[in-house]
PDB file of C-alpha atoms in Angstrom:
ATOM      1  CA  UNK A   1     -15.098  17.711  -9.178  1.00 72.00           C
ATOM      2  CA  UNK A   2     -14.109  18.171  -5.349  1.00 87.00           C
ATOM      3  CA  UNK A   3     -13.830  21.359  -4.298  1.00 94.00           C
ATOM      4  CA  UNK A   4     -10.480  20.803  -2.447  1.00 95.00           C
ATOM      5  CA  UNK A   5     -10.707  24.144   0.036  1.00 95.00           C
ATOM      6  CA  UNK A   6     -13.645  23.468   1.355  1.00 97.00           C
ATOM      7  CA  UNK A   7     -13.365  19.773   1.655  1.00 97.00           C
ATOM      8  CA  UNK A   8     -10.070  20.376   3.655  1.00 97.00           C
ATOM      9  CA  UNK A   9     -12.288  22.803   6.020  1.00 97.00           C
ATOM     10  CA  UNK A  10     -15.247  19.884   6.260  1.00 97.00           C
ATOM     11  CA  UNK A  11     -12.860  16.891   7.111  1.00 97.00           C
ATOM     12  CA  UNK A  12     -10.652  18.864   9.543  1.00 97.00           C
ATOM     13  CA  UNK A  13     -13.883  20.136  11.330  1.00 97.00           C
ATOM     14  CA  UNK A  14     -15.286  16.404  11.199  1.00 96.00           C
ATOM     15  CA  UNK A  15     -12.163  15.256  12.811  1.00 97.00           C
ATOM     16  CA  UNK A  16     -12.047  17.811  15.827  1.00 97.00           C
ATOM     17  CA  UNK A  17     -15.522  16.753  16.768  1.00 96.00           C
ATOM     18  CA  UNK A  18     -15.076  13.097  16.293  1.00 96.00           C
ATOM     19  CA  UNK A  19     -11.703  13.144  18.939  1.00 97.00           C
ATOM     20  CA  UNK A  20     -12.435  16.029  20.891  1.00 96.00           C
ATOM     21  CA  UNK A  21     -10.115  16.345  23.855  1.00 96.00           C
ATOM     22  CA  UNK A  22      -8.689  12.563  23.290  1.00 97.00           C
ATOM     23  CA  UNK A  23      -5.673  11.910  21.955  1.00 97.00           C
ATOM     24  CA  UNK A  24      -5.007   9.418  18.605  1.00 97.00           C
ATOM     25  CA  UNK A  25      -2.974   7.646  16.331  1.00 95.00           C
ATOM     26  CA  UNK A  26      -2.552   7.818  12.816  1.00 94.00           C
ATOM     27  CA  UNK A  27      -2.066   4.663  10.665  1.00 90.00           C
ATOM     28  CA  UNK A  28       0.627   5.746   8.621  1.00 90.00           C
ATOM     29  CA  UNK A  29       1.707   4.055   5.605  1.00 86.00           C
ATOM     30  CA  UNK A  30       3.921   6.542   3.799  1.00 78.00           C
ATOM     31  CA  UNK A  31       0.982   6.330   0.816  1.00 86.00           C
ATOM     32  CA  UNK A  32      -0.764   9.323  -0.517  1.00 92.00           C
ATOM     33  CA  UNK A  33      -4.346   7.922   1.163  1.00 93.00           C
ATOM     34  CA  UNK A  34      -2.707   7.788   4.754  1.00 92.00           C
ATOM     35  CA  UNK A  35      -0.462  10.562   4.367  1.00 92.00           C
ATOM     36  CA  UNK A  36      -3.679  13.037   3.467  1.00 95.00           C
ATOM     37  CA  UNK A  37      -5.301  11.708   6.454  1.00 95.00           C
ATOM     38  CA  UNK A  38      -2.137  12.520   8.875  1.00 93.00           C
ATOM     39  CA  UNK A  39      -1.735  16.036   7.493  1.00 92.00           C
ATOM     40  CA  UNK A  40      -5.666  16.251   8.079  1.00 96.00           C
ATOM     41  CA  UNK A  41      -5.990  15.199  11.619  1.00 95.00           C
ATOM     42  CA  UNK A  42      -2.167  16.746  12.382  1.00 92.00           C
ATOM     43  CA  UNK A  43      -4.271  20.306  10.915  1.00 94.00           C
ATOM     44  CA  UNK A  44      -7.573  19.148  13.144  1.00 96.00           C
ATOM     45  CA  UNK A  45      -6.225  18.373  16.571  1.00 96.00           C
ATOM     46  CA  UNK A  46      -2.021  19.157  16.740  1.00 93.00           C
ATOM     47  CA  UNK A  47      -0.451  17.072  19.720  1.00 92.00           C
ATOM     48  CA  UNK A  48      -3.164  14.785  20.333  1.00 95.00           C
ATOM     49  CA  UNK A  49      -2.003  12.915  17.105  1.00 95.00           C
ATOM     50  CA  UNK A  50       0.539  10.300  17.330  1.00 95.00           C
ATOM     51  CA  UNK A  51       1.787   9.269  13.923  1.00 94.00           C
ATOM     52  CA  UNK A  52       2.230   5.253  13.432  1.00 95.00           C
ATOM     53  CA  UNK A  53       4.127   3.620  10.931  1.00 95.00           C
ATOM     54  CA  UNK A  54       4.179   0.077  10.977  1.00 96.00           C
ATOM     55  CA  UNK A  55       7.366  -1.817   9.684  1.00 96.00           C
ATOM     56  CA  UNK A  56       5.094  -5.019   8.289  1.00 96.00           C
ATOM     57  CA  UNK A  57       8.408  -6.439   6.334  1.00 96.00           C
ATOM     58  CA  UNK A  58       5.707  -6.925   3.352  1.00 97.00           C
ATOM     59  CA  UNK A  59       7.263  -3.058   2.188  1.00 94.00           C
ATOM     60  CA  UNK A  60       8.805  -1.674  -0.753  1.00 93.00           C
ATOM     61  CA  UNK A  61      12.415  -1.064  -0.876  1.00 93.00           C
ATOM     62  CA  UNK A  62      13.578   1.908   1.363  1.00 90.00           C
ATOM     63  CA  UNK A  63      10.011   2.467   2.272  1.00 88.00           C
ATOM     64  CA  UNK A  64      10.965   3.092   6.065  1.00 90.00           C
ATOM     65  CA  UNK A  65      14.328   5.131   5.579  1.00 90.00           C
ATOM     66  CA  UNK A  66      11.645   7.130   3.362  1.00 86.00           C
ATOM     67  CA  UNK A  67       8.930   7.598   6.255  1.00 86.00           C
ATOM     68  CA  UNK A  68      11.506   8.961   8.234  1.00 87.00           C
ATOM     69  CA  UNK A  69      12.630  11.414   6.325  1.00 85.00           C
ATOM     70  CA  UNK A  70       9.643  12.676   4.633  1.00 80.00           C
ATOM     71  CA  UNK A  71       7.663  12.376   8.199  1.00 81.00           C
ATOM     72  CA  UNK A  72      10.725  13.692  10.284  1.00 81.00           C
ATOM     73  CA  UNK A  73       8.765  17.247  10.957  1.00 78.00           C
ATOM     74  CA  UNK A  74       6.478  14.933  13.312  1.00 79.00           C
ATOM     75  CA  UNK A  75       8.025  14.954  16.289  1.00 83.00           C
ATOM     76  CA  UNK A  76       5.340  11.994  17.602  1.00 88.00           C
ATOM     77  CA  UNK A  77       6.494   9.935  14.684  1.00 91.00           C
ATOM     78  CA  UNK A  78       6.938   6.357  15.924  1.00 95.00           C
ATOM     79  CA  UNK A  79       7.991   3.075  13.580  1.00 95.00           C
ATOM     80  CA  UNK A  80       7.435   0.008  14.964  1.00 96.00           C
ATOM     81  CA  UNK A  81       9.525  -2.851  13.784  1.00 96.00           C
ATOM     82  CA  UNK A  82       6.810  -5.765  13.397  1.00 97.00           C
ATOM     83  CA  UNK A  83       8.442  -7.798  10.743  1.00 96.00           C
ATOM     84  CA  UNK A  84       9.009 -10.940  12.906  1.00 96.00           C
ATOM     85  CA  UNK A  85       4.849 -10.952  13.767  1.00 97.00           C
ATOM     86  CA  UNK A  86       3.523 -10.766  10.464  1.00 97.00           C
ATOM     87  CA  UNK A  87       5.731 -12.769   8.118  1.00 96.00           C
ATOM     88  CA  UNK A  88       5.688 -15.395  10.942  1.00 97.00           C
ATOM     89  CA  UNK A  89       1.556 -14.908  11.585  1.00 97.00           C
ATOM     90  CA  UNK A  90       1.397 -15.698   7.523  1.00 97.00           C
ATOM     91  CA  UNK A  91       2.958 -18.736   7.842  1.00 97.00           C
ATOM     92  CA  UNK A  92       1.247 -21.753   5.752  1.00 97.00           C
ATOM     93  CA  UNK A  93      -1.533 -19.113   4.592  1.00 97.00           C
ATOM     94  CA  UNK A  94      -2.209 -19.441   1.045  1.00 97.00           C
ATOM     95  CA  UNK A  95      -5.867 -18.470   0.233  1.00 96.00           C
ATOM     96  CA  UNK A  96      -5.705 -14.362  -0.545  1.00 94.00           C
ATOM     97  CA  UNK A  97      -8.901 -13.683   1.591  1.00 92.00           C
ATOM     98  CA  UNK A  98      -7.478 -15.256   4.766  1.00 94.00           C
ATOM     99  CA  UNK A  99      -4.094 -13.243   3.986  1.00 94.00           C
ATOM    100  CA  UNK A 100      -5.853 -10.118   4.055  1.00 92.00           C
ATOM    101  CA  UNK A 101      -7.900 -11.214   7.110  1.00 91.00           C
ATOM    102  CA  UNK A 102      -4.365 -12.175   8.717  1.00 95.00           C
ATOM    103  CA  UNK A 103      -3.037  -8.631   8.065  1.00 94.00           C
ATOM    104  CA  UNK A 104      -5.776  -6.724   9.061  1.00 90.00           C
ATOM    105  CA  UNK A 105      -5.899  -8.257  12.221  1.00 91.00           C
ATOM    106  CA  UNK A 106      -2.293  -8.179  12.912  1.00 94.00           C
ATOM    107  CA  UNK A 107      -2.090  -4.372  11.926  1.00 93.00           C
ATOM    108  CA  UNK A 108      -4.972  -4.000  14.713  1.00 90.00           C
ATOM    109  CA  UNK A 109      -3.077  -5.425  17.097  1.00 91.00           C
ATOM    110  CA  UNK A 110       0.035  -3.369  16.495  1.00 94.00           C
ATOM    111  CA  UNK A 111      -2.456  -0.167  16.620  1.00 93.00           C
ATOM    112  CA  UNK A 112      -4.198  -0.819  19.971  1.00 93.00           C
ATOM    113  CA  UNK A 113      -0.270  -1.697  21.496  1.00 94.00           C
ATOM    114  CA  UNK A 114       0.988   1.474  20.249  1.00 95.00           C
ATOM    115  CA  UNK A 115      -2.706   3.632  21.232  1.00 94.00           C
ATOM    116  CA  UNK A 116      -2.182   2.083  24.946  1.00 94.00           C
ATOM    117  CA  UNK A 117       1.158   3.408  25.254  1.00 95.00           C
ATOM    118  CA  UNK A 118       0.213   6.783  24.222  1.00 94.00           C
ATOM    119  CA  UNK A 119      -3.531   6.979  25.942  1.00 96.00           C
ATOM    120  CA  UNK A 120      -5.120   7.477  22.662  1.00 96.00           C
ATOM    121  CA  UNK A 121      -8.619   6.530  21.876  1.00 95.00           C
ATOM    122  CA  UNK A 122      -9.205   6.618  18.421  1.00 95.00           C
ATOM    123  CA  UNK A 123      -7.344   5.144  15.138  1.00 94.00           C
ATOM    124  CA  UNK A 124      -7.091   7.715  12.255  1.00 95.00           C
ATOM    125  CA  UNK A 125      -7.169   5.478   8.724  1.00 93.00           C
ATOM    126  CA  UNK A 126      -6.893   6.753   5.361  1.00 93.00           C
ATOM    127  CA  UNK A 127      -9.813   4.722   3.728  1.00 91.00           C
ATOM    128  CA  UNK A 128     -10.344   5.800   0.569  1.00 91.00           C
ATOM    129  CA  UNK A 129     -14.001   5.408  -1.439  1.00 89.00           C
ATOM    130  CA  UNK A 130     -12.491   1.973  -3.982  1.00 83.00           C
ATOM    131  CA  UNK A 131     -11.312   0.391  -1.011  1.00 79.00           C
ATOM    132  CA  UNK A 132     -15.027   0.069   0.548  1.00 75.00           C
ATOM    133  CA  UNK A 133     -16.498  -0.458  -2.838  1.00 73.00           C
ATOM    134  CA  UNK A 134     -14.485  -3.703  -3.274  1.00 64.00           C
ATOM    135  CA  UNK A 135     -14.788  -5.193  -0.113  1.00 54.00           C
ATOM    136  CA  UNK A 136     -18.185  -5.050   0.282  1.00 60.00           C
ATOM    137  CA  UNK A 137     -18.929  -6.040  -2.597  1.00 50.00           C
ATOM    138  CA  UNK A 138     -16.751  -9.056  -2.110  1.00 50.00           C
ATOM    139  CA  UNK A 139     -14.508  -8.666  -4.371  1.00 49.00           C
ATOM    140  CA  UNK A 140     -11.748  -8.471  -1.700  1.00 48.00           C
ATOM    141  CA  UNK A 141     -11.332  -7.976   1.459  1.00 48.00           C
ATOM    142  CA  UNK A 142      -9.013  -4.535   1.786  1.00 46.00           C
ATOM    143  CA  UNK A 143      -6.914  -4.597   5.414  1.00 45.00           C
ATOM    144  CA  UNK A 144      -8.477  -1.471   6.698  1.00 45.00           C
ATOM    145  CA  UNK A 145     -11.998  -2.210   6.019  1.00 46.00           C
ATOM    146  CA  UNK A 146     -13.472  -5.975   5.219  1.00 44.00           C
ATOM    147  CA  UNK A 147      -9.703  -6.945   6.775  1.00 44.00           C
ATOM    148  CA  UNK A 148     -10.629  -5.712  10.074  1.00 51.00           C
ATOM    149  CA  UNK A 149     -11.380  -7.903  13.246  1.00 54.00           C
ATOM    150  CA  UNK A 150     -14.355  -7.910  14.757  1.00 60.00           C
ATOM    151  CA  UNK A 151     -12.752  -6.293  17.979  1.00 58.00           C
ATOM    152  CA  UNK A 152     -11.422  -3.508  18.474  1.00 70.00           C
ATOM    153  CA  UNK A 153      -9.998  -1.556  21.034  1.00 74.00           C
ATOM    154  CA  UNK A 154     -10.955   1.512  19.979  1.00 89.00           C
ATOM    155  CA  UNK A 155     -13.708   4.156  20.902  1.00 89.00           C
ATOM    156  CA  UNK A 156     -13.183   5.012  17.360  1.00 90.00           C
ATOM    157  CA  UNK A 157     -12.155   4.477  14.073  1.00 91.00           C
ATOM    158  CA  UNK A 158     -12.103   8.082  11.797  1.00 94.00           C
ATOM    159  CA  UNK A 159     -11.699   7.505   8.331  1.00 95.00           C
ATOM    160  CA  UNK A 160     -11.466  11.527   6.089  1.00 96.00           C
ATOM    161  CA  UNK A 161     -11.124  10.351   3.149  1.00 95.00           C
ATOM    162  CA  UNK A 162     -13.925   7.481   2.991  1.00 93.00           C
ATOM    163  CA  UNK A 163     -15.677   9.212   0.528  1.00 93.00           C
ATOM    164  CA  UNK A 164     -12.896  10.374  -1.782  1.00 94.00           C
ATOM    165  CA  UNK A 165     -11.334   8.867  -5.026  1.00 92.00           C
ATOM    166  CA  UNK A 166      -7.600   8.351  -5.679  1.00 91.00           C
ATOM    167  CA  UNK A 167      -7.423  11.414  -8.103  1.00 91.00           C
ATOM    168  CA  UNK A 168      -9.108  13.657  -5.567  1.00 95.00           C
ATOM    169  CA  UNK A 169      -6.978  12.528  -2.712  1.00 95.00           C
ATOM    170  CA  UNK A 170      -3.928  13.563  -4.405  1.00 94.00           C
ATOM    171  CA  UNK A 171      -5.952  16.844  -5.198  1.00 95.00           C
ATOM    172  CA  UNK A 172      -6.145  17.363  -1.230  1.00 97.00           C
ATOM    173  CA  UNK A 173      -2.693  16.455  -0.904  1.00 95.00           C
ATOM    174  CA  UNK A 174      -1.041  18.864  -3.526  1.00 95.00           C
ATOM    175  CA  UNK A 175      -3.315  21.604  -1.396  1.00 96.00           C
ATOM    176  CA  UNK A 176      -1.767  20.515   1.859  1.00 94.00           C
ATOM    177  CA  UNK A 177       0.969  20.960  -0.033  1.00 92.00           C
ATOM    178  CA  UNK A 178       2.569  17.688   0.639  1.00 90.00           C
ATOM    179  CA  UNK A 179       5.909  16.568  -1.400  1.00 87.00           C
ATOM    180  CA  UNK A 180       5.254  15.240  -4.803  1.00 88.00           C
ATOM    181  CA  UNK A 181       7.325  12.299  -3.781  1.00 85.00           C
ATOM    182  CA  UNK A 182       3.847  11.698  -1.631  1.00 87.00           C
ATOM    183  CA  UNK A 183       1.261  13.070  -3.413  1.00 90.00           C
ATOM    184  CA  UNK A 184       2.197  11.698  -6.710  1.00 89.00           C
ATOM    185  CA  UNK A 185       3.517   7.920  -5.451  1.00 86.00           C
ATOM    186  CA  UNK A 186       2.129   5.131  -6.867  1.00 89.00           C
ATOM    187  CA  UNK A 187      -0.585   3.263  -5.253  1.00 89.00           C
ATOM    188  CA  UNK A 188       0.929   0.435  -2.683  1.00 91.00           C
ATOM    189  CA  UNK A 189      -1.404  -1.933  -1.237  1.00 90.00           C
ATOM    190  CA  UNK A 190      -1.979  -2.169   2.557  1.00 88.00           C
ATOM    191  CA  UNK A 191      -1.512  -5.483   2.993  1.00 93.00           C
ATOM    192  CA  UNK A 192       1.855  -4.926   0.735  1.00 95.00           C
ATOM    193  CA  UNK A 193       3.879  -7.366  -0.860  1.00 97.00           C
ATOM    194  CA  UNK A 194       1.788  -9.883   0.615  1.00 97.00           C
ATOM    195  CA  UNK A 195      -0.448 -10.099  -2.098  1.00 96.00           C
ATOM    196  CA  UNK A 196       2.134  -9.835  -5.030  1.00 98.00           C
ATOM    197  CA  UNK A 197       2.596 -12.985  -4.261  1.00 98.00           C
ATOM    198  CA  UNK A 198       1.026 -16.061  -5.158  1.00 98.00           C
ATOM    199  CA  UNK A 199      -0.044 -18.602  -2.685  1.00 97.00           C
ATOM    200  CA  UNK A 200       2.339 -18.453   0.325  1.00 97.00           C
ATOM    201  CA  UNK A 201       4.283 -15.634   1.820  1.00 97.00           C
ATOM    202  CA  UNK A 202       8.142 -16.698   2.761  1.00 96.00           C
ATOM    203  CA  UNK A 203      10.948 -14.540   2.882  1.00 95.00           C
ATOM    204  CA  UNK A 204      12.776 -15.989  -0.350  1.00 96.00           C
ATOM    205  CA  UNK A 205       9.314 -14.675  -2.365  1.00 97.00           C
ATOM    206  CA  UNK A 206       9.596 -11.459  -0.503  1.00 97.00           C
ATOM    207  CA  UNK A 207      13.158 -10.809  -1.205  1.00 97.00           C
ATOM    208  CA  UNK A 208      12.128 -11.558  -5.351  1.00 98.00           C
ATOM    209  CA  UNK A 209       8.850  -9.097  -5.441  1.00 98.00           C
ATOM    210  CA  UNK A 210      10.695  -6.441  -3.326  1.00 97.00           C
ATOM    211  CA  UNK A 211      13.755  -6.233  -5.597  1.00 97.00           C
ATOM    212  CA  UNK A 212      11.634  -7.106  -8.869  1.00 98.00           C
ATOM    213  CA  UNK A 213       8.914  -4.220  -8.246  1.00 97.00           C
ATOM    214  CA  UNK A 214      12.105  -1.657  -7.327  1.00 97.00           C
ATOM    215  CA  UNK A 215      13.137  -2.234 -10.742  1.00 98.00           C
ATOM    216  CA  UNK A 216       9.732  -2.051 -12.890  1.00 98.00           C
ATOM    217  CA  UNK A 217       8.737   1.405 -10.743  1.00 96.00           C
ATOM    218  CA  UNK A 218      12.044   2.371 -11.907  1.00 96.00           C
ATOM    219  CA  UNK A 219      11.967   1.515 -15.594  1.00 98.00           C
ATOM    220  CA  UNK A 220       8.346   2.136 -15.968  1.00 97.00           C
ATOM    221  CA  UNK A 221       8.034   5.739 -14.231  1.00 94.00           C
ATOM    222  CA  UNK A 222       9.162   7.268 -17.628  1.00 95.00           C
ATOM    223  CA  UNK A 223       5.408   5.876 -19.296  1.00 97.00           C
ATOM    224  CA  UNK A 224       3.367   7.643 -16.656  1.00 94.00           C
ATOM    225  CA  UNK A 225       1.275   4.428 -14.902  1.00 97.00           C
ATOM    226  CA  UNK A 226      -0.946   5.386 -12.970  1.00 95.00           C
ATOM    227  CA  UNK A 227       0.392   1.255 -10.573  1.00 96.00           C
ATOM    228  CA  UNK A 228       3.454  -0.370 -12.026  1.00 98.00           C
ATOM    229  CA  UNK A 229       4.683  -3.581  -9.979  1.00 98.00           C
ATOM    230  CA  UNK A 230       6.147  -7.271  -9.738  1.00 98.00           C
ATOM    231  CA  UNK A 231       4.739 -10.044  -8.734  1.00 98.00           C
ATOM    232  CA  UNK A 232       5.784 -13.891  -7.725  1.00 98.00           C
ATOM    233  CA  UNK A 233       3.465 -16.645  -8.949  1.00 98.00           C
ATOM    234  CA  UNK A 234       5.066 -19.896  -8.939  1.00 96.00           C
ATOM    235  CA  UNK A 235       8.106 -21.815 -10.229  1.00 97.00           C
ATOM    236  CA  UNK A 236       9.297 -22.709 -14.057  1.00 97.00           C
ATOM    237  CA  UNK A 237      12.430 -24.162 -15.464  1.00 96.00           C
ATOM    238  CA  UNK A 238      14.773 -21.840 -17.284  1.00 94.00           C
ATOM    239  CA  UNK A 239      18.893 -21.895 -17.641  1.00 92.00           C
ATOM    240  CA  UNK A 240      21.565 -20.103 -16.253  1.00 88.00           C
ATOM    241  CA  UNK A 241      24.476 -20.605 -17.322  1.00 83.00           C
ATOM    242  CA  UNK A 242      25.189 -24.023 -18.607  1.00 84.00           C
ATOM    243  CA  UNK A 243      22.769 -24.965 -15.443  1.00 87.00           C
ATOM    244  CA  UNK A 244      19.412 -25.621 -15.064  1.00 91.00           C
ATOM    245  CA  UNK A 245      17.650 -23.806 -12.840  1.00 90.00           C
ATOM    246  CA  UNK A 246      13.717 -24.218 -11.379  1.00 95.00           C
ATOM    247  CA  UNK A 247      12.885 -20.655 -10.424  1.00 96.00           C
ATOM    248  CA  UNK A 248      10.366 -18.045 -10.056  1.00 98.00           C
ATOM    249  CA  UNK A 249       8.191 -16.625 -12.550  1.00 98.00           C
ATOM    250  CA  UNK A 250       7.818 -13.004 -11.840  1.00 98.00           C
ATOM    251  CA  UNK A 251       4.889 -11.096 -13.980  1.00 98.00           C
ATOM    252  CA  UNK A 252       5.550  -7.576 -14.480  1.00 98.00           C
ATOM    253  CA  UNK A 253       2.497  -5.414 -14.221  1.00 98.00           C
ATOM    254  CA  UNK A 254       1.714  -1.622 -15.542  1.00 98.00           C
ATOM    255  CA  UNK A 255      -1.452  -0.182 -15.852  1.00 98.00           C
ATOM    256  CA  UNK A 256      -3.630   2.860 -16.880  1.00 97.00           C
ATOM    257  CA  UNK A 257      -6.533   4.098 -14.449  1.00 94.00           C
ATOM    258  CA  UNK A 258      -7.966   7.187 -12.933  1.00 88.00           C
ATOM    259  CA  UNK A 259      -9.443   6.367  -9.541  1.00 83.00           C
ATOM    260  CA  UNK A 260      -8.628   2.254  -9.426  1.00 87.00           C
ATOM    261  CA  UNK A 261     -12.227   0.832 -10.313  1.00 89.00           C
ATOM    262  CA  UNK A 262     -11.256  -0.042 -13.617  1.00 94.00           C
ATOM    263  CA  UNK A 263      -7.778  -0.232 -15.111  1.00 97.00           C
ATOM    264  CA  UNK A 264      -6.189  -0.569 -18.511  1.00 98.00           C
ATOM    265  CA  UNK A 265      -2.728  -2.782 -19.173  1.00 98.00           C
ATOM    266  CA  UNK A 266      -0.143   0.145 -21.605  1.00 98.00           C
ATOM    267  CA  UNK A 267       1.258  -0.848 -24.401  1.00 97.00           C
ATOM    268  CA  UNK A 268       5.085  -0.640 -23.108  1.00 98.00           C
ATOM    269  CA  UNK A 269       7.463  -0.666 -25.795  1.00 98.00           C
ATOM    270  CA  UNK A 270       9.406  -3.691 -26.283  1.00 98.00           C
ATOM    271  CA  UNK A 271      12.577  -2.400 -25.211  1.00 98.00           C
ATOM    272  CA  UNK A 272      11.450  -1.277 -21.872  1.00 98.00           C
ATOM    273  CA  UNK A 273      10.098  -4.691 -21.130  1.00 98.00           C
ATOM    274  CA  UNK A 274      13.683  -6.334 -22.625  1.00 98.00           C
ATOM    275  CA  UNK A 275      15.450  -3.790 -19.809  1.00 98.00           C
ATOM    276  CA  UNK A 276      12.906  -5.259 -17.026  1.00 98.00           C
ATOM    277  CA  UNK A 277      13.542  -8.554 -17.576  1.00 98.00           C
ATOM    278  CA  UNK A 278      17.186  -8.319 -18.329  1.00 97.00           C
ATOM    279  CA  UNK A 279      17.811  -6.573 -14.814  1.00 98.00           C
ATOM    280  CA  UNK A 280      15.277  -8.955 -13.139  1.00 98.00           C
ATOM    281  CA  UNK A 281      16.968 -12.316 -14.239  1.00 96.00           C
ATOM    282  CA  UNK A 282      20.054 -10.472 -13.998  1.00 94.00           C
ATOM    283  CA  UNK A 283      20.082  -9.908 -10.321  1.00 91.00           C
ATOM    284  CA  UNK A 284      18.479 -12.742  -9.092  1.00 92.00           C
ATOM    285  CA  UNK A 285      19.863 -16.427  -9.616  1.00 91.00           C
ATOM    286  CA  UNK A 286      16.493 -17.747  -8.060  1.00 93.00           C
ATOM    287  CA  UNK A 287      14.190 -16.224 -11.029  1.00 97.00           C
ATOM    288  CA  UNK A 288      13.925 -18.168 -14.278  1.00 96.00           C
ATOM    289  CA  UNK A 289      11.655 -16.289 -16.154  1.00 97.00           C
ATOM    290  CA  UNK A 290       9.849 -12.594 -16.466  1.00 98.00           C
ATOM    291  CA  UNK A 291       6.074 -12.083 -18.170  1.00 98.00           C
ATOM    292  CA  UNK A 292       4.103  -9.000 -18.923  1.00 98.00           C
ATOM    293  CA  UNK A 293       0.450  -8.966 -17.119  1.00 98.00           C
ATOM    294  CA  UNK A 294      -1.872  -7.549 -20.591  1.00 98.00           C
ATOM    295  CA  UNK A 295      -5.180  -8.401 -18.469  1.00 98.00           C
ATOM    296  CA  UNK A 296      -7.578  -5.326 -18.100  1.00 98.00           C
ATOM    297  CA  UNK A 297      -9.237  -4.831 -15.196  1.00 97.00           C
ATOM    298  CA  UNK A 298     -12.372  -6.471 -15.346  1.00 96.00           C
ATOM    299  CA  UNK A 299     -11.844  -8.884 -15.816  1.00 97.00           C
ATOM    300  CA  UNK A 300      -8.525  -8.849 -13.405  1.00 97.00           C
ATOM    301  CA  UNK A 301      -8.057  -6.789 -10.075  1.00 95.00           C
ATOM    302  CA  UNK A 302      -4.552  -4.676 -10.087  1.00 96.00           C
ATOM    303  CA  UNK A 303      -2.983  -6.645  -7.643  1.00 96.00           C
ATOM    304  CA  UNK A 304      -2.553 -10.461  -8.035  1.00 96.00           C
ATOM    305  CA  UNK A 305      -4.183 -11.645  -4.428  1.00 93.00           C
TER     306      UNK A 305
END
């Protein structure tokens, strides 16, 4: 159990000594993990914090309208529109490790830009405990940590929450007491939609899993997941119509988990599943065909890539 109060005290303490008098910038993501960390270091050292949020084009629907608004009390708040740079630095990438190793670096980039125009010296990451676990232990390679180029223009890199598990981040953030639109979000991976899809990213694939994981967060919320999503994988024929059509096979993903490190596939009722599919195939001409992910993890990850 984490005693929230006092860690709050400890990481805000750890954070004034680590910047001092510098100024930095926060990578914000709009997730609970970075959000904690922002409220943290906003807490720690006030106007020397300069809130980032990235506009990657790998995001959920309305992710950025929603940064605004929930973030809007942060005058520093800046959103950089970087779509062009990192769908087009993913071009012809296929193997997930290298995507990840893509993103990381491109996110680094965007950082030390943004940390030049505002003097600051250190990056502010929300890191949680899983996301070290996994990729050091090669299992994969997380933006933020195994992701990371080997330069970096920063004095340093402060990471809060390094130590701390999903469940107890949200713990912090309820304390801070952060909207429950934040602290009780589903997990989104940093590398984003990226890795919901299979083999390479294009902006035909990114159209499907954005769209397709709107609609199972919003039909699945109801069972309590702990991660519901979409993802792309390849191409099947179905029919449309009196037409055949060769389109994309989107699996459909909802699991059960406490902190991440292992995960359980629910039982959703058939008629929930019916509704996914229905409005998936419904929507979008290019998509043949909708399947439900019953892999545990072991021996899958969560995400597909």
């Amino acid at each position: 159990m984490i005693d929230v109060e006092a860690f709050i005290k400890e990481a805000t303490a750890e954070i004034r000594q680590e910047v001092g008098d510098a100024n930095a910038i926060i990578a914000l993501s709009g997730g609970v993990d970075s959000s904690v960390a922002a409220a943290l270091a906003y807490r720690a050292i006030g106007d020397q914090l300069t809130p980032v949020y990235v506009d990657t084009g790998l995001m959920r629907k309305g992710e950025t309208e929603q940064i605004r608004e929930t973030f809007s009390y942060m005058d520093s708040l800046r959103i950089v529109e970087a779509q062009d740079r990192f769908v087009g630095a993913l071009e012809g990438v296929t193997d997930p490790e290298e995507k990840r190793h893509v993103i990381g670096e491109q996110f680094i980039r965007e950082f030390e830009r943004e940390a030049r125009d505002t003097d600051a010296d250190y990056l502010v990451q929300g890191t949680i405990y899983p996301d070290r676990i996994e990729s050091e232990g090669n299992i994969k390679s997380h933006h933020n940590v195994g992701g990371l180029p080997d330069a970096v223009d920063f004095e340093g890199i402060v990471e809060p929450v390094r130590e701390r598990y999903k469940d107890e981040v949200r713990e912090v953030a309820r304390e801070l007491g952060l909207e429950s639109v934040v602290s009780e979000r589903m997990p989104f991976p940093g590398p984003g939609l990226a890795v919901r899809i299979v083999g390479e990213v294009t902006a035909e694939k990114l159209e499907v899993a954005r769209d397709a994981t709107h609609v199972v967060e919003d039909e699945v919320a109801k069972h309590d997941p702990w991660q519901a999503f979409a993802a792309v994988l390849g191409k099947a024929t179905g029919v449309k119509g009196d037409n055949r059509v060769h389109g994309w096979v989107v699996a459909v993903r909802s699991v059960e988990s406490r902190d991440g490190m292992t995960a359980r596939a629910q039982e959703l009722p058939w008629e929930t599943l019916q509704r996914i599919q229905s409005r998936i195939t419904g929507t979008n001409d290019n998509v043949s065909r909708v399947v439900y992910d019953v892999t545990h993890k072991p021996p899958a990850t969560i995400e597909y890539e």
